[in-house]
mmCIF file of C-alpha atoms in Angstrom:
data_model
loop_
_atom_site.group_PDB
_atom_site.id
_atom_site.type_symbol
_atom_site.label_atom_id
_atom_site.label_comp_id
_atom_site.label_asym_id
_atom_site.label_seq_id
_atom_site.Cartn_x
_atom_site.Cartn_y
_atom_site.Cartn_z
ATOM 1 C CA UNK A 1 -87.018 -35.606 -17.576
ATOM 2 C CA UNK A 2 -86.299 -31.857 -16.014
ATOM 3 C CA UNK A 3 -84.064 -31.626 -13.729
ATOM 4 C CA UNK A 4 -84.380 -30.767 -10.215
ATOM 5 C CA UNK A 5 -82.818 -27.704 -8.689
ATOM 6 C CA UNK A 6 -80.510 -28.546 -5.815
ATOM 7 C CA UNK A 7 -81.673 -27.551 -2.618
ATOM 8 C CA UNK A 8 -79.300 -26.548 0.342
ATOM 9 C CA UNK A 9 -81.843 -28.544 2.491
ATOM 10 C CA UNK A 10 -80.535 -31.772 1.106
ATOM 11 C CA UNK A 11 -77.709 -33.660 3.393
ATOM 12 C CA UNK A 12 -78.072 -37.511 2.012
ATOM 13 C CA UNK A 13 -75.067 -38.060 0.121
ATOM 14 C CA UNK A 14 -75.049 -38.812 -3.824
ATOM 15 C CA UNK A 15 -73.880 -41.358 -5.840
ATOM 16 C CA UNK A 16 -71.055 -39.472 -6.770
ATOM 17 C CA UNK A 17 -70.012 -38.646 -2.835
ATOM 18 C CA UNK A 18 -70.015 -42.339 -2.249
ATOM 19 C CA UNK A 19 -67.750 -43.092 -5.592
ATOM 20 C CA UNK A 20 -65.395 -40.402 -4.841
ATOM 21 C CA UNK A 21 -65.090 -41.269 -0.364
ATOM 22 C CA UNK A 22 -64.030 -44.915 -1.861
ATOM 23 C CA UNK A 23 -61.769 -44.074 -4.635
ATOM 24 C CA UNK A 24 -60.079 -41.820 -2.255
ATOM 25 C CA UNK A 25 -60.432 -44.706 0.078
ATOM 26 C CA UNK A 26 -58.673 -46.803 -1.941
ATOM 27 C CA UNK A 27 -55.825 -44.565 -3.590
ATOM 28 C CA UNK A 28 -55.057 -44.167 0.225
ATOM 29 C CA UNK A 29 -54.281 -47.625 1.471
ATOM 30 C CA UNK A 30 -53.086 -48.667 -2.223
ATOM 31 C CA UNK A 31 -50.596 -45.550 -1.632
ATOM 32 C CA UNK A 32 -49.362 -46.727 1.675
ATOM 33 C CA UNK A 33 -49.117 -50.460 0.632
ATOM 34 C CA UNK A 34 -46.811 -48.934 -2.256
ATOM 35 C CA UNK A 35 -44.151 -47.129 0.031
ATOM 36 C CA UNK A 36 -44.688 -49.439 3.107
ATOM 37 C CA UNK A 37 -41.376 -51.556 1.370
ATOM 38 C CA UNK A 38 -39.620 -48.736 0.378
ATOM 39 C CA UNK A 39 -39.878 -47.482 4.006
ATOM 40 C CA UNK A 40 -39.405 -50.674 5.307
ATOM 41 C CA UNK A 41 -35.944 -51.215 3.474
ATOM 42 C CA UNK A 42 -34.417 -48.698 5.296
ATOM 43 C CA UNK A 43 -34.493 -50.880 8.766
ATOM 44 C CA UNK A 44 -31.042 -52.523 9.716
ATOM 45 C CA UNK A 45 -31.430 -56.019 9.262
ATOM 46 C CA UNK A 46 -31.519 -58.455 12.128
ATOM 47 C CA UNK A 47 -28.267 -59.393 11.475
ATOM 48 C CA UNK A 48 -26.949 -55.912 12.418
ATOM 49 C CA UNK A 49 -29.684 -55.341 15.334
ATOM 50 C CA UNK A 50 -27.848 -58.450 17.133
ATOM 51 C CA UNK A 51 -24.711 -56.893 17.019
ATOM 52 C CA UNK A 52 -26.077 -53.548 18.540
ATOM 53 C CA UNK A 53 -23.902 -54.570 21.889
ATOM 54 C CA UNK A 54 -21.333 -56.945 22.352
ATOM 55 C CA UNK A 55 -19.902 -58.382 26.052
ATOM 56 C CA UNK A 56 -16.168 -58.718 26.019
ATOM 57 C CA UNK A 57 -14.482 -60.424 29.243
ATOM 58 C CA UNK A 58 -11.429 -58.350 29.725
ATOM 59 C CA UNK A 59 -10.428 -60.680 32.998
ATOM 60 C CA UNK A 60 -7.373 -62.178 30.911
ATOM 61 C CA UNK A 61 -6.046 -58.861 29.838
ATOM 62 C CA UNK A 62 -2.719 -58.013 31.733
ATOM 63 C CA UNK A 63 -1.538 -54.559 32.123
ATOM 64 C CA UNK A 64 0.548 -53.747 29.152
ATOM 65 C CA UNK A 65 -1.646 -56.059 26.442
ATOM 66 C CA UNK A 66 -4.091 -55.268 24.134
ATOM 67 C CA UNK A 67 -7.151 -57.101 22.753
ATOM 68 C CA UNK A 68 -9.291 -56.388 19.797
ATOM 69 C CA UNK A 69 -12.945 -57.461 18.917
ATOM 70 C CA UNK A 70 -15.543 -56.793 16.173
ATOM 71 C CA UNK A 71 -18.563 -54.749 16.865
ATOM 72 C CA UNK A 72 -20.836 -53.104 14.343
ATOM 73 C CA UNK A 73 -18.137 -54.590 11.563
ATOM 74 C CA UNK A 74 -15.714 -52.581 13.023
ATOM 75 C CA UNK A 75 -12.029 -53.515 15.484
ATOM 76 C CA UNK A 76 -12.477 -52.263 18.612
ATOM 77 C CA UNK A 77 -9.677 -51.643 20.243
ATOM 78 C CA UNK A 78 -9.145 -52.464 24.163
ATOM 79 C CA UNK A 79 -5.976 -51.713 25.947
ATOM 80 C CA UNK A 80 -4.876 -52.050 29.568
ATOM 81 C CA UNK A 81 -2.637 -49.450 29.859
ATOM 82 C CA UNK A 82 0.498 -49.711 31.871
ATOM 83 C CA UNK A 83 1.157 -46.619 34.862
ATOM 84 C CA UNK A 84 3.727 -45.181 32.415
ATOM 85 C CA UNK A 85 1.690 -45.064 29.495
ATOM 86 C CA UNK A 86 -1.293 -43.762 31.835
ATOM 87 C CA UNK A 87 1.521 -40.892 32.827
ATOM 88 C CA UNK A 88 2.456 -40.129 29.543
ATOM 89 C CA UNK A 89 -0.677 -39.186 28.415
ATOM 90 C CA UNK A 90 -1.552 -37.287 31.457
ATOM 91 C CA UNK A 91 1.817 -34.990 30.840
ATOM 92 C CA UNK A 92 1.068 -34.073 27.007
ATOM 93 C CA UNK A 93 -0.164 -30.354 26.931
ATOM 94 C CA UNK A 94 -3.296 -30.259 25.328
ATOM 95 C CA UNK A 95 -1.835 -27.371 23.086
ATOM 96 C CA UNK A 96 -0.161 -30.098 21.074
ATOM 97 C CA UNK A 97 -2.561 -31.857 19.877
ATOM 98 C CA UNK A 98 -4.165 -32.464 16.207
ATOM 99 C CA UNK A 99 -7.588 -32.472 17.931
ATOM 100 C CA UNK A 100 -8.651 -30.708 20.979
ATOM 101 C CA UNK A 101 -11.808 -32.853 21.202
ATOM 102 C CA UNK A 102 -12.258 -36.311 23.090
ATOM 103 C CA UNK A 103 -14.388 -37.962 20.676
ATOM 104 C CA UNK A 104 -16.121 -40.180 23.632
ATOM 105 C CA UNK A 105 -19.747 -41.109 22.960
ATOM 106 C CA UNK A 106 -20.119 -40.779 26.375
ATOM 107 C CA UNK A 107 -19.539 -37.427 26.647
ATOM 108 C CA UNK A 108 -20.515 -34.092 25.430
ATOM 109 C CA UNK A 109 -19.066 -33.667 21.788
ATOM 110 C CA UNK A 110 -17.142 -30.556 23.050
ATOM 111 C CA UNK A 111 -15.327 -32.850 25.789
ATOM 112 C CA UNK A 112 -11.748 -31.787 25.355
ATOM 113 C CA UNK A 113 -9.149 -34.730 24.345
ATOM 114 C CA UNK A 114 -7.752 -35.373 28.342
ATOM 115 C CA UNK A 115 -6.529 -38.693 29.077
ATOM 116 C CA UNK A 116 -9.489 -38.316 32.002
ATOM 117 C CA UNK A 117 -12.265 -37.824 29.217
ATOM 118 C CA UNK A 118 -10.430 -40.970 26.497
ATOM 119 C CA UNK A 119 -9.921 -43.292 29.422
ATOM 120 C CA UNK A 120 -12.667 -45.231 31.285
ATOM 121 C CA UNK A 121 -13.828 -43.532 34.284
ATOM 122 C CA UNK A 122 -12.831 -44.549 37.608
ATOM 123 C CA UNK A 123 -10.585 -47.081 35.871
ATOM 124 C CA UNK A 124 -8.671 -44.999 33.885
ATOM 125 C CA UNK A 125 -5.674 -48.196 32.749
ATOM 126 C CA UNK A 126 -8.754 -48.917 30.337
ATOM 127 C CA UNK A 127 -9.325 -47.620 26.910
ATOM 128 C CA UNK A 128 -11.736 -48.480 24.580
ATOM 129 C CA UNK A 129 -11.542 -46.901 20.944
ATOM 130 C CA UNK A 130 -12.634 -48.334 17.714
ATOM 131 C CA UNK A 131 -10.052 -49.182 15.730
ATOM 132 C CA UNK A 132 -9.975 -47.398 12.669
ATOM 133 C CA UNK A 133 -7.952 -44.345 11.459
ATOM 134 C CA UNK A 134 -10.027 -41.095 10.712
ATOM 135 C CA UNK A 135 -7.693 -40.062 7.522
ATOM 136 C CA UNK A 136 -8.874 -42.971 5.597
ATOM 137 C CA UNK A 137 -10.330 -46.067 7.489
ATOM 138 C CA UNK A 138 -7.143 -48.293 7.662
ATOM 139 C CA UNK A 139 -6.789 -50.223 10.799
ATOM 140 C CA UNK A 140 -3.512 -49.044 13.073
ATOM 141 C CA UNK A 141 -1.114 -51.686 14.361
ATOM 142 C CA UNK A 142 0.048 -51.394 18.035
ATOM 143 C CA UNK A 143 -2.268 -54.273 19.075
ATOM 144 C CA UNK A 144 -0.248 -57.028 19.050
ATOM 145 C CA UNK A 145 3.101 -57.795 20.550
ATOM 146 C CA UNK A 146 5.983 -56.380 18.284
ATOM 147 C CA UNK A 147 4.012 -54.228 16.766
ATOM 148 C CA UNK A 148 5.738 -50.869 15.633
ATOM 149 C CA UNK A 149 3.357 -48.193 17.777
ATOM 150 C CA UNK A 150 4.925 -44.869 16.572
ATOM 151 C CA UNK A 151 7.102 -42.476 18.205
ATOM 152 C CA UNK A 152 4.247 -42.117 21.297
ATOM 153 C CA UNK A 153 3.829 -45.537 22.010
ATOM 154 C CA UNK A 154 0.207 -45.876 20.773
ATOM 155 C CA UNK A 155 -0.906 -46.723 17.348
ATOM 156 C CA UNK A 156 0.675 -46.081 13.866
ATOM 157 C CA UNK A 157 -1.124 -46.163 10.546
ATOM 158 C CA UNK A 158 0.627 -47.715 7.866
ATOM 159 C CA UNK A 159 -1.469 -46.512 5.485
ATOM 160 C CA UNK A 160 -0.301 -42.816 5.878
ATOM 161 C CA UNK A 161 1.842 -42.491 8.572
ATOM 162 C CA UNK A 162 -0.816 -41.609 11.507
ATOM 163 C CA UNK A 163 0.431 -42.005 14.632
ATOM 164 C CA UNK A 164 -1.534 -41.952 18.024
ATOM 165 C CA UNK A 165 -0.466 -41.683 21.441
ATOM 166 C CA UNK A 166 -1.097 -43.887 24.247
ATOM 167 C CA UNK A 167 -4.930 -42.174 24.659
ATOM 168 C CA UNK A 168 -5.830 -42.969 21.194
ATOM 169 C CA UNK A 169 -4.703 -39.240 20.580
ATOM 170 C CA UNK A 170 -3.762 -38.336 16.780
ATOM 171 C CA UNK A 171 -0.110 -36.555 17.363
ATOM 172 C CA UNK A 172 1.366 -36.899 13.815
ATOM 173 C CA UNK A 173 -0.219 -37.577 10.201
ATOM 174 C CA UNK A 174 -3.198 -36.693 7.814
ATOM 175 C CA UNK A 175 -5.359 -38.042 10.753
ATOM 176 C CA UNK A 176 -7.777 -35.479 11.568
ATOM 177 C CA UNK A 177 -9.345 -36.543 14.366
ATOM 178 C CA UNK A 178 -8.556 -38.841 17.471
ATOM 179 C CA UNK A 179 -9.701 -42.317 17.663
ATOM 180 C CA UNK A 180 -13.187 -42.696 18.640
ATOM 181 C CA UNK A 181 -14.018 -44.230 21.821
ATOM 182 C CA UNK A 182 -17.424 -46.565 20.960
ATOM 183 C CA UNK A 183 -20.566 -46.088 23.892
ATOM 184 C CA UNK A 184 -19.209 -48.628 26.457
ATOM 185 C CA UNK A 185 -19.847 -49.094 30.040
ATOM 186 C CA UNK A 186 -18.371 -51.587 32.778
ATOM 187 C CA UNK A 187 -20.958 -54.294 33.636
ATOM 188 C CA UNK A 188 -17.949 -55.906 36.456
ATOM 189 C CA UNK A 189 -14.356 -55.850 36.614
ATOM 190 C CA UNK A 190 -14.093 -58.105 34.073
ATOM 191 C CA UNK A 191 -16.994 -57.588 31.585
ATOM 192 C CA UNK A 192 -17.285 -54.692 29.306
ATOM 193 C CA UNK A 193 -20.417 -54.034 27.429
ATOM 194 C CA UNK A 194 -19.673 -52.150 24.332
ATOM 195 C CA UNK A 195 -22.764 -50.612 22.369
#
Protein backbone atom coordinates (compact mmCIF):
# COMPACT_ATOMS: atom_id res chain seq x y z
CA UNK A 1 0.00 0.00 0.00
CA UNK A 2 1.97 3.51 -0.89
CA UNK A 3 1.81 5.87 1.27
CA UNK A 4 0.22 9.13 1.07
CA UNK A 5 2.12 12.37 1.23
CA UNK A 6 0.92 14.61 4.04
CA UNK A 7 -0.77 17.54 2.99
CA UNK A 8 -0.74 20.90 5.01
CA UNK A 9 -4.48 21.05 4.01
CA UNK A 10 -5.29 18.33 6.46
CA UNK A 11 -6.62 19.59 10.12
CA UNK A 12 -8.61 16.23 11.40
CA UNK A 13 -6.53 14.93 14.02
CA UNK A 14 -4.75 11.33 13.85
CA UNK A 15 -4.79 8.47 15.77
CA UNK A 16 -1.70 9.28 17.25
CA UNK A 17 -2.94 13.10 18.32
CA UNK A 18 -5.80 11.47 20.10
CA UNK A 19 -3.35 8.75 21.98
CA UNK A 20 -0.90 11.30 22.90
CA UNK A 21 -3.94 14.46 24.18
CA UNK A 22 -5.08 11.37 26.59
CA UNK A 23 -1.88 10.01 27.80
CA UNK A 24 -0.97 13.50 28.56
CA UNK A 25 -4.44 13.67 29.91
CA UNK A 26 -3.90 11.17 32.14
CA UNK A 27 -0.15 11.61 33.38
CA UNK A 28 -1.74 15.04 34.39
CA UNK A 29 -4.46 14.21 36.84
CA UNK A 30 -2.49 10.86 37.86
CA UNK A 31 0.41 13.54 38.68
CA UNK A 32 -1.75 15.75 40.76
CA UNK A 33 -3.58 12.83 42.56
CA UNK A 34 0.17 11.78 43.48
CA UNK A 35 1.27 15.11 45.28
CA UNK A 36 -2.32 16.18 46.30
CA UNK A 37 -1.27 14.16 49.95
CA UNK A 38 2.02 15.27 50.04
CA UNK A 39 0.65 18.85 49.73
CA UNK A 40 -2.06 18.17 51.80
CA UNK A 41 0.19 16.99 54.83
CA UNK A 42 1.54 20.15 55.25
CA UNK A 43 -1.99 21.69 56.67
CA UNK A 44 -2.10 22.13 60.58
CA UNK A 45 -4.39 19.70 61.80
CA UNK A 46 -7.75 20.61 63.24
CA UNK A 47 -6.54 20.12 66.44
CA UNK A 48 -4.13 23.09 66.11
CA UNK A 49 -6.66 25.28 63.85
CA UNK A 50 -8.99 25.28 67.14
CA UNK A 51 -6.45 26.62 69.15
CA UNK A 52 -5.67 29.51 66.61
CA UNK A 53 -7.33 32.00 69.45
CA UNK A 54 -8.05 31.47 72.86
CA UNK A 55 -10.53 33.88 75.29
CA UNK A 56 -9.06 34.31 78.71
CA UNK A 57 -11.32 36.23 81.41
CA UNK A 58 -8.82 38.33 83.19
CA UNK A 59 -11.85 39.81 85.60
CA UNK A 60 -10.28 37.82 88.68
CA UNK A 61 -6.81 39.08 88.16
CA UNK A 62 -5.83 41.66 90.94
CA UNK A 63 -3.18 44.15 90.43
CA UNK A 64 0.04 42.58 91.47
CA UNK A 65 -0.96 38.71 90.25
CA UNK A 66 -0.18 36.87 87.43
CA UNK A 67 -2.01 34.19 85.41
CA UNK A 68 -0.77 31.84 82.80
CA UNK A 69 -2.64 29.88 79.98
CA UNK A 70 -1.77 27.60 77.02
CA UNK A 71 -2.14 28.79 73.52
CA UNK A 72 -0.58 27.30 70.42
CA UNK A 73 1.23 24.69 73.09
CA UNK A 74 2.84 27.43 74.49
CA UNK A 75 2.44 29.53 78.48
CA UNK A 76 1.28 32.67 77.94
CA UNK A 77 2.02 34.83 80.32
CA UNK A 78 -0.57 37.61 81.71
CA UNK A 79 0.34 40.02 84.38
CA UNK A 80 -1.49 42.93 85.99
CA UNK A 81 1.12 45.04 86.79
CA UNK A 82 1.18 47.06 89.93
CA UNK A 83 1.85 51.33 89.48
CA UNK A 84 5.40 50.63 90.73
CA UNK A 85 6.26 48.00 88.50
CA UNK A 86 4.44 50.09 85.60
CA UNK A 87 7.09 53.02 86.87
CA UNK A 88 9.93 50.97 86.89
CA UNK A 89 9.81 50.05 83.55
CA UNK A 90 8.95 53.42 82.32
CA UNK A 91 12.39 54.82 84.12
CA UNK A 92 14.89 52.13 82.52
CA UNK A 93 16.91 53.97 79.71
CA UNK A 94 16.49 52.19 76.70
CA UNK A 95 20.41 52.28 76.34
CA UNK A 96 20.47 49.41 78.79
CA UNK A 97 18.89 47.02 77.34
CA UNK A 98 19.88 43.45 75.72
CA UNK A 99 17.33 44.23 72.96
CA UNK A 100 16.29 47.50 71.63
CA UNK A 101 13.28 45.91 69.89
CA UNK A 102 9.64 45.38 71.35
CA UNK A 103 8.95 42.13 69.92
CA UNK A 104 4.95 42.94 69.84
CA UNK A 105 3.08 41.24 67.00
CA UNK A 106 1.16 44.10 66.99
CA UNK A 107 3.54 46.33 65.98
CA UNK A 108 6.08 47.08 63.41
CA UNK A 109 9.12 44.64 63.99
CA UNK A 110 11.38 47.76 64.40
CA UNK A 111 9.05 48.98 67.43
CA UNK A 112 11.63 49.86 70.01
CA UNK A 113 11.39 47.83 73.51
CA UNK A 114 9.26 50.92 75.58
CA UNK A 115 7.13 49.84 78.29
CA UNK A 116 4.36 51.89 75.92
CA UNK A 117 5.06 49.44 72.88
CA UNK A 118 5.32 45.79 75.58
CA UNK A 119 2.28 46.91 77.50
CA UNK A 120 -1.36 46.83 76.25
CA UNK A 121 -2.46 50.00 74.85
CA UNK A 122 -4.63 52.27 76.65
CA UNK A 123 -4.33 49.83 79.55
CA UNK A 124 -0.90 49.75 79.99
CA UNK A 125 -1.07 47.54 83.94
CA UNK A 126 -1.55 44.65 81.25
CA UNK A 127 1.06 42.54 79.68
CA UNK A 128 0.73 39.75 77.65
CA UNK A 129 4.00 37.76 76.59
CA UNK A 130 4.40 34.16 75.86
CA UNK A 131 6.14 32.53 78.24
CA UNK A 132 9.16 31.10 77.06
CA UNK A 133 12.84 32.22 77.25
CA UNK A 134 14.55 33.10 73.83
CA UNK A 135 18.15 31.53 74.96
CA UNK A 136 16.75 28.12 75.01
CA UNK A 137 12.90 27.63 75.42
CA UNK A 138 12.72 27.06 79.27
CA UNK A 139 9.75 28.55 80.90
CA UNK A 140 10.71 31.62 83.54
CA UNK A 141 9.25 31.57 87.04
CA UNK A 142 7.84 34.90 88.42
CA UNK A 143 4.24 33.69 87.87
CA UNK A 144 3.29 32.46 90.91
CA UNK A 145 3.41 33.82 94.40
CA UNK A 146 6.98 33.30 95.96
CA UNK A 147 8.44 32.96 93.03
CA UNK A 148 12.15 34.26 92.83
CA UNK A 149 11.66 37.09 89.80
CA UNK A 150 15.32 38.28 89.47
CA UNK A 151 16.99 41.34 90.49
CA UNK A 152 14.16 43.53 88.25
CA UNK A 153 11.23 42.08 89.56
CA UNK A 154 10.08 40.26 86.38
CA UNK A 155 10.99 36.83 85.33
CA UNK A 156 14.15 34.67 85.94
CA UNK A 157 15.21 31.64 83.95
CA UNK A 158 16.49 28.91 85.83
CA UNK A 159 17.74 27.32 83.12
CA UNK A 160 20.56 29.94 82.48
CA UNK A 161 20.18 32.66 84.58
CA UNK A 162 17.89 35.06 82.24
CA UNK A 163 16.37 37.56 83.94
CA UNK A 164 13.56 39.98 82.66
CA UNK A 165 12.25 43.06 83.94
CA UNK A 166 8.84 43.96 84.79
CA UNK A 167 8.04 44.59 80.70
CA UNK A 168 9.10 41.20 79.81
CA UNK A 169 12.50 43.02 78.98
CA UNK A 170 15.74 40.64 78.87
CA UNK A 171 18.25 42.76 81.32
CA UNK A 172 20.74 39.97 82.29
CA UNK A 173 21.65 36.40 80.72
CA UNK A 174 22.30 34.47 77.37
CA UNK A 175 18.70 35.68 76.51
CA UNK A 176 18.89 37.37 73.31
CA UNK A 177 15.84 38.74 72.82
CA UNK A 178 12.83 40.07 75.00
CA UNK A 179 9.84 38.05 75.63
CA UNK A 180 7.45 38.01 72.89
CA UNK A 181 4.19 39.55 73.30
CA UNK A 182 1.57 36.93 71.29
CA UNK A 183 -1.22 39.01 68.72
CA UNK A 184 -3.82 39.87 71.43
CA UNK A 185 -6.49 42.37 71.58
CA UNK A 186 -9.11 43.42 74.40
CA UNK A 187 -12.61 42.11 73.51
CA UNK A 188 -13.99 43.99 77.27
CA UNK A 189 -12.42 44.78 80.41
CA UNK A 190 -12.37 41.50 81.34
CA UNK A 191 -11.88 39.29 78.22
CA UNK A 192 -8.72 39.05 76.31
CA UNK A 193 -8.60 37.37 73.01
CA UNK A 194 -5.19 36.08 72.37
CA UNK A 195 -4.40 34.83 68.68
Amino acid sequence: MPLEPLSADNDEPTRRDVLLIAAGGCAIVGGAAALWPLLDQMNPDASTLSLATTEVDISHVEPGQALTVMWRGKPIFIRHRTDQEIAKAKDTPLDDLIDPLARNANLPENAPASDDNRAAKDREPWLVMVGVCTHLGCIPKGQAVGDYKGEYGGWFCPCHGSQYDTAGRVRIGPAPENLAIPPYSFLSDEKIKIG
